[in-house]
PDB file of C-alpha atoms in Angstrom:
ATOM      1  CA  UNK A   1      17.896  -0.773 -11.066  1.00 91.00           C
ATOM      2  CA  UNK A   2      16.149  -2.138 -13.631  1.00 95.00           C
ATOM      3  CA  UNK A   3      12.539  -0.193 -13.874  1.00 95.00           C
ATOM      4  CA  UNK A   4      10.214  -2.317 -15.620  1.00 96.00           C
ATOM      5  CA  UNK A   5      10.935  -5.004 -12.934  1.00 98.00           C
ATOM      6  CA  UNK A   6      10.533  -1.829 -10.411  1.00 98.00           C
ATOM      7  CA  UNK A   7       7.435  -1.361  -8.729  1.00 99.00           C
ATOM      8  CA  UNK A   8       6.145   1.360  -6.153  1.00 99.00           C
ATOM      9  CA  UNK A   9       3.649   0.326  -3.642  1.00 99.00           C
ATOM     10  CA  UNK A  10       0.815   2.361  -2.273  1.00 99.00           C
ATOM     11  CA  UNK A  11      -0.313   1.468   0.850  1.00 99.00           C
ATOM     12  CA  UNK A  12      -3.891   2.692   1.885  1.00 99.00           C
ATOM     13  CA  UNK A  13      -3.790   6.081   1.311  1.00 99.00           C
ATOM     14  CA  UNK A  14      -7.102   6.659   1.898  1.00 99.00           C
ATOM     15  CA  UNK A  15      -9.366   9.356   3.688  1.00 99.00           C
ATOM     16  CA  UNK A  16     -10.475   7.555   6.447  1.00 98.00           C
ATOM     17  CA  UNK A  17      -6.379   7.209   7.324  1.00 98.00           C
ATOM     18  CA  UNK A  18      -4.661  10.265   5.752  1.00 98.00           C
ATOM     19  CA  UNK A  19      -7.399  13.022   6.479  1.00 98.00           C
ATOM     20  CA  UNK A  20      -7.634  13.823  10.441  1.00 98.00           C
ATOM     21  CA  UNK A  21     -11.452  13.891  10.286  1.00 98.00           C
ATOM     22  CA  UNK A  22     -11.165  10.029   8.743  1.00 98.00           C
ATOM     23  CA  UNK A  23     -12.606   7.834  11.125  1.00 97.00           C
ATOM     24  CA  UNK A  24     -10.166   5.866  11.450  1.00 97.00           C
ATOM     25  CA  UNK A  25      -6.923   8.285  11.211  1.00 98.00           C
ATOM     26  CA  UNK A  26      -3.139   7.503  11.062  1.00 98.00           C
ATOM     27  CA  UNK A  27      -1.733  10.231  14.157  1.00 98.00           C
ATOM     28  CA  UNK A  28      -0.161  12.601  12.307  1.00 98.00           C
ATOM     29  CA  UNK A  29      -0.127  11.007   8.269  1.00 98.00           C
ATOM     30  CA  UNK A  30      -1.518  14.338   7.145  1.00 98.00           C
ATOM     31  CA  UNK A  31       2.389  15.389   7.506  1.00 98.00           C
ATOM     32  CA  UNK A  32       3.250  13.091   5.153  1.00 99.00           C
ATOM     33  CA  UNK A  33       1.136  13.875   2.445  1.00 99.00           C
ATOM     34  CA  UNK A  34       3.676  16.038   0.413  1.00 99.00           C
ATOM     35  CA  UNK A  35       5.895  12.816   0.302  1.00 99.00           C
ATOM     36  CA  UNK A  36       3.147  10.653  -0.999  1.00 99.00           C
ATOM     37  CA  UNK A  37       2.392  12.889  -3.965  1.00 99.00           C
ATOM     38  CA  UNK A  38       6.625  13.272  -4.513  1.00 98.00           C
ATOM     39  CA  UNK A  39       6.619   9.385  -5.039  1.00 98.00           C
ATOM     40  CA  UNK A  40       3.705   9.090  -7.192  1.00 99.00           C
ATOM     41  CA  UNK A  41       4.627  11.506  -9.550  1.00 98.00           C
ATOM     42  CA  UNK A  42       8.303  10.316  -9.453  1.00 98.00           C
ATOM     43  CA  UNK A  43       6.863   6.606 -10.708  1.00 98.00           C
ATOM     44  CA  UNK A  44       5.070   8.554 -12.980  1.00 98.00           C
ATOM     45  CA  UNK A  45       7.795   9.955 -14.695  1.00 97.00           C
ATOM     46  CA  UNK A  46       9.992   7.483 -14.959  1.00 97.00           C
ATOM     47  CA  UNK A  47       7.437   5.229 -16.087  1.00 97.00           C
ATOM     48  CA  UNK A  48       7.559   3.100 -12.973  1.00 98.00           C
ATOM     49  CA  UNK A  49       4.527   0.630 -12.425  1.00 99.00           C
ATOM     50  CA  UNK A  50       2.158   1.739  -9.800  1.00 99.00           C
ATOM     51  CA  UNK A  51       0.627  -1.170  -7.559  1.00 99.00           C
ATOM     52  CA  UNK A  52      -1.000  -0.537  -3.893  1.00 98.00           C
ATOM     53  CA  UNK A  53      -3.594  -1.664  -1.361  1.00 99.00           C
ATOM     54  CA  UNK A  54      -7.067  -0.142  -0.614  1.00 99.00           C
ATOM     55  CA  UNK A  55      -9.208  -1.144   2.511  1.00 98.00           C
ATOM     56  CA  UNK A  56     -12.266  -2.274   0.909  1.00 98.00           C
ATOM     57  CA  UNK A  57     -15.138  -3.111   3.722  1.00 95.00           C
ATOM     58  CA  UNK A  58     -18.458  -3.546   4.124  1.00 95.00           C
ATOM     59  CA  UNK A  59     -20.074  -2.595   7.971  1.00 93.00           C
ATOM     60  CA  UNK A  60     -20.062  -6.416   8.718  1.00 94.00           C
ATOM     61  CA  UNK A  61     -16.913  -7.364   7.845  1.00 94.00           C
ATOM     62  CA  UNK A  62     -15.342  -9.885  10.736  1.00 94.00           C
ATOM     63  CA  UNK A  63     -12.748  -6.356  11.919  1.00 93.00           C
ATOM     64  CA  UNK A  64     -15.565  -3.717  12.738  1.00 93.00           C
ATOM     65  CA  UNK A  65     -16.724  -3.253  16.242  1.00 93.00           C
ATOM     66  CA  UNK A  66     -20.003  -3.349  14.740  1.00 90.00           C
ATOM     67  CA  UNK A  67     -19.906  -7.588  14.491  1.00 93.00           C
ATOM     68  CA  UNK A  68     -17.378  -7.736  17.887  1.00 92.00           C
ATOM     69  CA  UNK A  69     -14.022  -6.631  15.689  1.00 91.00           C
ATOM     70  CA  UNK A  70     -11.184  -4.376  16.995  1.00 92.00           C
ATOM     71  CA  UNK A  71     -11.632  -1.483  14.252  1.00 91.00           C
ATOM     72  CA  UNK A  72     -14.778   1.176  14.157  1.00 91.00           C
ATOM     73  CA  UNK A  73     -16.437   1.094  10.901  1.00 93.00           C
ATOM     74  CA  UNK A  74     -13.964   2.434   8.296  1.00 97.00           C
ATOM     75  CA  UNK A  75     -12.987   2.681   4.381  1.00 97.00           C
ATOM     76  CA  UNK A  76     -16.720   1.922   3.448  1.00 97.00           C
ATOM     77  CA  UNK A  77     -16.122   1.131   0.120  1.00 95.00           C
ATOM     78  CA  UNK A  78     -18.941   3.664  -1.910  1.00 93.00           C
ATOM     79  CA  UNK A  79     -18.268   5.966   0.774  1.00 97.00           C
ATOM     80  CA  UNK A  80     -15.599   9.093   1.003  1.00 97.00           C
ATOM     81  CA  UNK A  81     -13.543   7.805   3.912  1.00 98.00           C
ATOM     82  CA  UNK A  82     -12.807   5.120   1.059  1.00 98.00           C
ATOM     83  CA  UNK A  83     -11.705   7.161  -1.802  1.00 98.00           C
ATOM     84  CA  UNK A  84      -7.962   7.525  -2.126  1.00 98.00           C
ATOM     85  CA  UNK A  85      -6.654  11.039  -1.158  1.00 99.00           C
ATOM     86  CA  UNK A  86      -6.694  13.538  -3.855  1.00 98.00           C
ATOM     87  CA  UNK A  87      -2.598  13.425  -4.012  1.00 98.00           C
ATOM     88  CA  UNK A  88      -2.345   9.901  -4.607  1.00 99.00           C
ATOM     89  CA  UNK A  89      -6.019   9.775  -6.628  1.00 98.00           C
ATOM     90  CA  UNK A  90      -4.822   7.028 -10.066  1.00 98.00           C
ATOM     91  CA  UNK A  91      -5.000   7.812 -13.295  1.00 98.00           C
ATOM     92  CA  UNK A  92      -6.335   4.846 -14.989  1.00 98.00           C
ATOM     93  CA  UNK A  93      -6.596   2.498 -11.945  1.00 98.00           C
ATOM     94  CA  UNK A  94      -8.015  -0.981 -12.132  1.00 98.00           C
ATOM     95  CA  UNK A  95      -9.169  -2.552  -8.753  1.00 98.00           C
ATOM     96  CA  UNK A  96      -9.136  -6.233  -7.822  1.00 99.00           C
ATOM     97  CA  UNK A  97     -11.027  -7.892  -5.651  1.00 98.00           C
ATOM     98  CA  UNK A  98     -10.980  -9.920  -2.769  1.00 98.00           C
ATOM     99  CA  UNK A  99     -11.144 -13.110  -4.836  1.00 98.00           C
ATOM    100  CA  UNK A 100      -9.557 -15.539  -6.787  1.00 98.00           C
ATOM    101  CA  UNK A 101      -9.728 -14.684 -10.493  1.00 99.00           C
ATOM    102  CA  UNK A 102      -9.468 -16.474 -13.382  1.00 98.00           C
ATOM    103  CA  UNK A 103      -6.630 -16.607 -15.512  1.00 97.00           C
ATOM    104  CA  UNK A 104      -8.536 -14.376 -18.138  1.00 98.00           C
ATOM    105  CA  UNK A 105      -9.611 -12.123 -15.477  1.00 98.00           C
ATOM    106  CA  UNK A 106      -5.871 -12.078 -13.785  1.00 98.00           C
ATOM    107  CA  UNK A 107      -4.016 -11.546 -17.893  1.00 97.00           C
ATOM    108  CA  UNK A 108      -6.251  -8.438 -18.144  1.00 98.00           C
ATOM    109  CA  UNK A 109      -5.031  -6.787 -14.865  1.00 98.00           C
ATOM    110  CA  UNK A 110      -1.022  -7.956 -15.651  1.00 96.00           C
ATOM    111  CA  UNK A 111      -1.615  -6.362 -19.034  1.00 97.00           C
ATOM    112  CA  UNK A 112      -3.049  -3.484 -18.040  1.00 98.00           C
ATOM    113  CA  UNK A 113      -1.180  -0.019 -18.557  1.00 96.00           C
ATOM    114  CA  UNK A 114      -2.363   2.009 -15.222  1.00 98.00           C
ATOM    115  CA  UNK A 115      -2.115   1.664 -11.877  1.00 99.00           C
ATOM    116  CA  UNK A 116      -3.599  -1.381 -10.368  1.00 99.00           C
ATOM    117  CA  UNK A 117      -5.151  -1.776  -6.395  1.00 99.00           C
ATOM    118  CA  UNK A 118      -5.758  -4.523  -4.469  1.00 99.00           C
ATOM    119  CA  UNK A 119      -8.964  -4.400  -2.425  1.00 99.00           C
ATOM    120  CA  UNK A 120      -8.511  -5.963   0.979  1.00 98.00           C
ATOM    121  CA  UNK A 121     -11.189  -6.501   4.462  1.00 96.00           C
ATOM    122  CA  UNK A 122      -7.795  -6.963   6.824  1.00 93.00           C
ATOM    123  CA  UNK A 123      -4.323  -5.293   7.093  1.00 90.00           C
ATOM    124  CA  UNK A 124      -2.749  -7.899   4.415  1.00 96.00           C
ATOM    125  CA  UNK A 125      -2.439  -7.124   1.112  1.00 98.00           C
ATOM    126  CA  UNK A 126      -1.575 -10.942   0.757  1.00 98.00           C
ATOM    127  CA  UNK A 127      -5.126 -11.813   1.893  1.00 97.00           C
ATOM    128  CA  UNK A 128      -5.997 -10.894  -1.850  1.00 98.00           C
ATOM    129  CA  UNK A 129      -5.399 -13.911  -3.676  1.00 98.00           C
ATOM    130  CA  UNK A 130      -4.470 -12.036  -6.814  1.00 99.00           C
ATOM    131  CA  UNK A 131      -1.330  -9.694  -4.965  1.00 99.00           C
ATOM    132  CA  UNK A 132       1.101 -12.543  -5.244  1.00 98.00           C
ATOM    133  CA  UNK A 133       0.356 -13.415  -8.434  1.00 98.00           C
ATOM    134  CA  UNK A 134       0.893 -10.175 -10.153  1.00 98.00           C
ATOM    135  CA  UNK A 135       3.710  -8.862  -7.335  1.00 99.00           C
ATOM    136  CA  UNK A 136       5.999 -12.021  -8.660  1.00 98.00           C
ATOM    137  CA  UNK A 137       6.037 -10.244 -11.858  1.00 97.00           C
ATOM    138  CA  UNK A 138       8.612  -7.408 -10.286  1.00 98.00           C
ATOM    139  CA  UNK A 139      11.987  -7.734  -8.356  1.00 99.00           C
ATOM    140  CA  UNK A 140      12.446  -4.562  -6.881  1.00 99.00           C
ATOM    141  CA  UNK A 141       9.447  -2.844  -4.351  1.00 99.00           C
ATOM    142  CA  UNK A 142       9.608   0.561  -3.416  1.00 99.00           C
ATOM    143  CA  UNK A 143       6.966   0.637  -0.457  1.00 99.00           C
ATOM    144  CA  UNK A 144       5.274   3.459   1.189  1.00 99.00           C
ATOM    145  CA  UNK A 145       1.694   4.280   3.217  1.00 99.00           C
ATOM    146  CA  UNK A 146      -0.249   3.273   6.379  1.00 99.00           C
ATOM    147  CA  UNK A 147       0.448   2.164   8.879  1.00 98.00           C
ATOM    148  CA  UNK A 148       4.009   1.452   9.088  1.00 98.00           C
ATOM    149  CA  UNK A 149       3.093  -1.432  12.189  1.00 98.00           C
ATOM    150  CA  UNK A 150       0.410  -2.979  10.140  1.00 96.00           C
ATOM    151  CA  UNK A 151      -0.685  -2.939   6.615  1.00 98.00           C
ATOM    152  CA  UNK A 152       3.202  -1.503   5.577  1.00 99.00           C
ATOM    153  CA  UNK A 153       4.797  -4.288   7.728  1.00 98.00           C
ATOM    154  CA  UNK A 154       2.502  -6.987   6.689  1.00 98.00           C
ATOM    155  CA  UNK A 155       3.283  -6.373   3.071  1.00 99.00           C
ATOM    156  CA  UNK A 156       6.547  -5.017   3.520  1.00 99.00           C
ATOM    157  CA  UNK A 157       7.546  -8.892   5.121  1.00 98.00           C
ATOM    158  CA  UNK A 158       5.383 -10.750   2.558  1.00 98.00           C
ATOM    159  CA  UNK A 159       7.113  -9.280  -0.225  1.00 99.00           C
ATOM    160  CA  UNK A 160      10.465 -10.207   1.820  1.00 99.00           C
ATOM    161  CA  UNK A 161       9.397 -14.142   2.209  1.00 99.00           C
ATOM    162  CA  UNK A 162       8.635 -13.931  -1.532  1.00 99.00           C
ATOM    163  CA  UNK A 163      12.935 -12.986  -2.155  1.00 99.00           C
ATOM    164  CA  UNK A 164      12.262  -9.719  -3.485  1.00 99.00           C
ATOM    165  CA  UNK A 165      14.122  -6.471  -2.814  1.00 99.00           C
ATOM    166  CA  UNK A 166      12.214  -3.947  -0.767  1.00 99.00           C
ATOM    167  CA  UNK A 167      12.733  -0.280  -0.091  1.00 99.00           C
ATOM    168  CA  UNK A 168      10.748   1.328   2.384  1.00 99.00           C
ATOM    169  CA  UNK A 169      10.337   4.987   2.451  1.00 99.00           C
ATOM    170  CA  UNK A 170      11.020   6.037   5.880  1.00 98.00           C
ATOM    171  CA  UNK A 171       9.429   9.849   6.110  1.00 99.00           C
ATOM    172  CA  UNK A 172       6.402   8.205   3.462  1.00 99.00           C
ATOM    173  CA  UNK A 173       4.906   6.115   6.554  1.00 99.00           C
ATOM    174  CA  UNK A 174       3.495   6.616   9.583  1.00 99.00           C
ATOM    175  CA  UNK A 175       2.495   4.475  12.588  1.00 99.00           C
ATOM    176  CA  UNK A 176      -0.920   3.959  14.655  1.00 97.00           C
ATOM    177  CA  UNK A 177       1.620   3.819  18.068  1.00 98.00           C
ATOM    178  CA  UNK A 178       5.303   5.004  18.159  1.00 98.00           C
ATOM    179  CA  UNK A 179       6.087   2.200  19.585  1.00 98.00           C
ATOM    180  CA  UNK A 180       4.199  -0.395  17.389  1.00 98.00           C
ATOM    181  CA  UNK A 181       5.844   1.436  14.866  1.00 98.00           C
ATOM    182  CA  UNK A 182       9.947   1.399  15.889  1.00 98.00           C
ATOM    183  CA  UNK A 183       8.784  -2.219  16.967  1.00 98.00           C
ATOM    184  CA  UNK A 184       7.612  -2.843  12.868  1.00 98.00           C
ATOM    185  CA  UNK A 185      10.744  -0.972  11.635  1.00 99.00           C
ATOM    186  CA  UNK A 186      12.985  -3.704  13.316  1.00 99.00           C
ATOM    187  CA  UNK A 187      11.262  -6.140  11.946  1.00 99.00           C
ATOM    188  CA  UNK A 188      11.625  -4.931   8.362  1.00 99.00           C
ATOM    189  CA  UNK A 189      15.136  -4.706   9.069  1.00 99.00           C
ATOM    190  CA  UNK A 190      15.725  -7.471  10.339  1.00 98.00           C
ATOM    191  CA  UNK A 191      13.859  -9.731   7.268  1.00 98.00           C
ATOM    192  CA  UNK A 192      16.335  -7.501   5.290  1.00 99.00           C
ATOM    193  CA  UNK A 193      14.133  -4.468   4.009  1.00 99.00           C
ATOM    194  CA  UNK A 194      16.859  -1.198   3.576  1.00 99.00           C
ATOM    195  CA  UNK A 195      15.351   2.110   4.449  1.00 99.00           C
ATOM    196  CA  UNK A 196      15.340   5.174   2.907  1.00 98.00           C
ATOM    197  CA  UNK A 197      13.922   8.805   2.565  1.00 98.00           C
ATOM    198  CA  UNK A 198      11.774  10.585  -0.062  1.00 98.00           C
ATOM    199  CA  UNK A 199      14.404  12.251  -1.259  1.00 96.00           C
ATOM    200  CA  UNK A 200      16.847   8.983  -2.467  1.00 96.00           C
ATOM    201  CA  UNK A 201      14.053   7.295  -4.643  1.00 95.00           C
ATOM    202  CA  UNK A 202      14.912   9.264  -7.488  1.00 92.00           C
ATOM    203  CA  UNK A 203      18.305   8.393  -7.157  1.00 91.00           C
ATOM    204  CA  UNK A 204      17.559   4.700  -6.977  1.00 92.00           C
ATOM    205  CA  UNK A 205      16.119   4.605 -10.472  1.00 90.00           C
ATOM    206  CA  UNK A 206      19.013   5.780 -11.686  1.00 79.00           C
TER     207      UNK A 206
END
C-alpha cells in the first residue's frame, strides 16, 4: 500500500461521545479507547496522513432538541464535551470549517504537514464542502470512530461512491444501537468496504 496516498480517518472522537459522562455518549466507546490511541500513533509512525471529523455546534443548530432536533445539546464547540479525547488529542491540527473556502484558503490546508479536521453541525463529514476536496487527494482510507451507524457509515459510504478503498477498523468503532450498528456494517460491506481489526493495520502498511 502505497502510504502517502494512505490516509487514516478519525471519526469524532470527542468527549461528549467517548467519555461516559459526555452528554451525548457512544454505549460502551470508552472500551475502545486503547484502539484509538494504537491507530493514531501507528499513522504517526509510519508517517501516515491524519484526517478526521469533529462535531462542531452551536445550541441552535437545526439537530438539538433545543430548536425541535433529535440530539440534546452536544460537542459545543468552546466547550469540553467538544475537545477531542486526550488519546487522540493532534499534534499540529488545522480545523476547517463548515464552509466553502477559497482556493488559497483550501492550498494551505492540502499543504499543511499535521493533522487536519473537518468541523461538521450533522453526522456527514461530506456536509463540509472542503472533505471531498482534500479526501480525493488519497486512495486508500483507513476509517475508525463514532458511531459506526452514523457518522462512520456516512463517511465510510461517501468515501465508497467517491471509488476509493476503505478499511474499517472493526474493534475501533462502536454503535449508538446494536442493531443500527450490524444494520451499518452490512451496508459497508455491501458498497465494498473490507473489515478489519486493530491489530492488521500495521500489517497493511506494509
Amino acid at each position: 500500500m502505497d502510504k502517502s496516498k494512505t490516509a487514516f480517518i478519525d471519526i469524532d472522537s470527542q468527549f461528549d461521545f467517548m467519555n461516559p459522562e459526555g452528554r451525548l455518549y457512544v454505549p460502551d466507546s470508552i472500551n475502545i479507547i486503547d484502539n484509538l490511541k494504537r491507530l493514531i500513533n501507528i499513522a504517526r509512525k509510519e508517517n501516515i496522513k491524519i484526517l478526521g471529523s469533529v462535531d462542531a455546534h452551536k445550541t441552535d443548530d437545526p439537530e438539538m432538541n433545543t430548536v425541535g432536533g433529535p440530539f440534546p445539546l452536544h460537542c459545543i464547540k468552546g466547550e469540553k464535551g467538544q475537545k477531542k479525547i486526550p488519546e487522540t488529542k493532534p499534534l499540529n491540527p488545522i480545523y476547517v470549517e463548515n464552509r466553502e473556502y477559497t482556493e488559497d484558503e483550501l492550498e494551505k490546508v492540502i499543504n499543511h504537514k499535521g493533522e487536519i479536521y473537518f468541523e461538521k453541525q450533522s453526522y456527514t463529514v461530506f456536509e463540509n464542502p472542503n472533505a471531498e476536496k482534500i479526501f480525493k487527494n488519497y486512495e486508500n482510507f483507513i476509517v475508525f470512530g463514532v458511531a459506526t451507524d452514523y457518522c462512520v457509515k456516512s463517511a465510510v459510504i461517501g468515501l465508497l461512491d467517491m471509488k476509493k478503498n476503505v478499511y474499517v477498523i472493526e474493534d475501533a468503532i462502536k454503535p449508538v444501537t446494536e442493531a443500527g450498528g450490524k444494520e451499518a456494517i452490512e451496508q459497508m460491506k455491501k458498497k465494498g468496504a473490507k473489515f478489519i481489526k486493530t491489530q492488521d493495520a500495521l500489517k497493511l502498511l506494509k
